[in-house]
C-alpha positions as a Python dict, from the first residue, in 0.01 Angstrom:
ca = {
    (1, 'X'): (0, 0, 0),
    (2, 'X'): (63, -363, -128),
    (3, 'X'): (413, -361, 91),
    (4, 'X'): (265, -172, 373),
    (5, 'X'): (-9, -518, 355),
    (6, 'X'): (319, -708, 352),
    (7, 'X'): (506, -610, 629),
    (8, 'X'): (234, -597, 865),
    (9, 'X'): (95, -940, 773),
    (10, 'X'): (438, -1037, 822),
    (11, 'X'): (444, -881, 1138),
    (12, 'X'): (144, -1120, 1267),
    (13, 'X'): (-103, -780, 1198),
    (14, 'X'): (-90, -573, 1524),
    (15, 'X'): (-303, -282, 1577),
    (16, 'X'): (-173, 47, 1541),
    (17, 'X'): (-198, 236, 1870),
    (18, 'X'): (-229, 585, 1640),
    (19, 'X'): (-548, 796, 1754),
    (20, 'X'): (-648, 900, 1410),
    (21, 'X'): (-568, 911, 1048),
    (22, 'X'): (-180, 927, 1030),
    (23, 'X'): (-179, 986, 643),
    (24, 'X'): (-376, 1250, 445),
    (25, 'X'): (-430, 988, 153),
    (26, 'X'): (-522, 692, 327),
    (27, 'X'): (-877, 718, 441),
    (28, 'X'): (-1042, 482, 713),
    (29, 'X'): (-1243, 318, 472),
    (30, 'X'): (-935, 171, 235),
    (31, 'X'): (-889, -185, 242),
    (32, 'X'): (-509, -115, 343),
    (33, 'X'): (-542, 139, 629),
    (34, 'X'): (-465, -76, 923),
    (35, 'X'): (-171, -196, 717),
    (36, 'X'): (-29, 198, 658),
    (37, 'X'): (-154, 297, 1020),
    (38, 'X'): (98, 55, 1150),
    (39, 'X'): (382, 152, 975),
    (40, 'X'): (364, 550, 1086),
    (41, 'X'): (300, 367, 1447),
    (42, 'X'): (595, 130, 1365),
    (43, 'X'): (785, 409, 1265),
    (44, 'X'): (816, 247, 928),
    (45, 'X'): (721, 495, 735),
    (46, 'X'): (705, 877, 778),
    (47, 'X'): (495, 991, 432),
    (48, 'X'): (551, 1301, 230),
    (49, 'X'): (543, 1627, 406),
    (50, 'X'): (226, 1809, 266),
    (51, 'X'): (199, 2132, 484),
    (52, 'X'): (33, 2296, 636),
    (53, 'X'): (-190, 1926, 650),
    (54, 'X'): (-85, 1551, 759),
    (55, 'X'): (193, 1382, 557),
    (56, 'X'): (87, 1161, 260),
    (57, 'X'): (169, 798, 194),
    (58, 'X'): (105, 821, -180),
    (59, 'X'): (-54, 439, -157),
    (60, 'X'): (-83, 331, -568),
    (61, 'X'): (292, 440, -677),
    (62, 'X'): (578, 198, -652),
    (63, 'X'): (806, 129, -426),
    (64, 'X'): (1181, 203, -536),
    (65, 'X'): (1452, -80, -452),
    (66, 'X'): (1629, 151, -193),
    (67, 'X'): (1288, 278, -32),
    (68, 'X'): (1213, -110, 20),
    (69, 'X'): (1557, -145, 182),
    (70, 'X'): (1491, 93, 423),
    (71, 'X'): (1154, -40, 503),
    (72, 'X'): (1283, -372, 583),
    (73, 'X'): (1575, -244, 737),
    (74, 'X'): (1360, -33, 1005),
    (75, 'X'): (1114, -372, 1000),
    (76, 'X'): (1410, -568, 1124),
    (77, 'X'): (1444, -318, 1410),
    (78, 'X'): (1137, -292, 1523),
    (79, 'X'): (944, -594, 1466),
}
């Protein structure tokens, strides 16, 4: 959740144009949910499939070195 603050700080913080929660784990009322709303909308970040429900984003683990390569690889695309 600390990168997804990160990148979209970075990003000058633009509003996710998502209707509703994207992520089963990240609820409206965390601190970081703009933040992991605009990566799904950003196409940043896809989550953890958790059928039959939404993906999750898994906020408090860390990120890997290869996952944060991707990130800012798609970041540089896109933003």
């Amino acid at each position: 959740q600390a990168m997804a603050a990160f990148l979209w700080r970075n990003a000058g913080e633009p509003p996710s144009t998502l209707p509703s929660q994207y992520f089963a784990d990240v609820a409206s009322s965390s601190s970081f949910y703009a933040a992991v709303q605009w990566m799904a909308d950003a196409e940043l970040s896809f989550g953890t499939p958790d059928p039959p429900g939404l993906p999750r984003y898994v906020p408090s683990i860390a990120v890997s070195r290869q996952a944060m390569a991707a990130f800012l690889f798609r970041f540089d695309a896109c933003c």
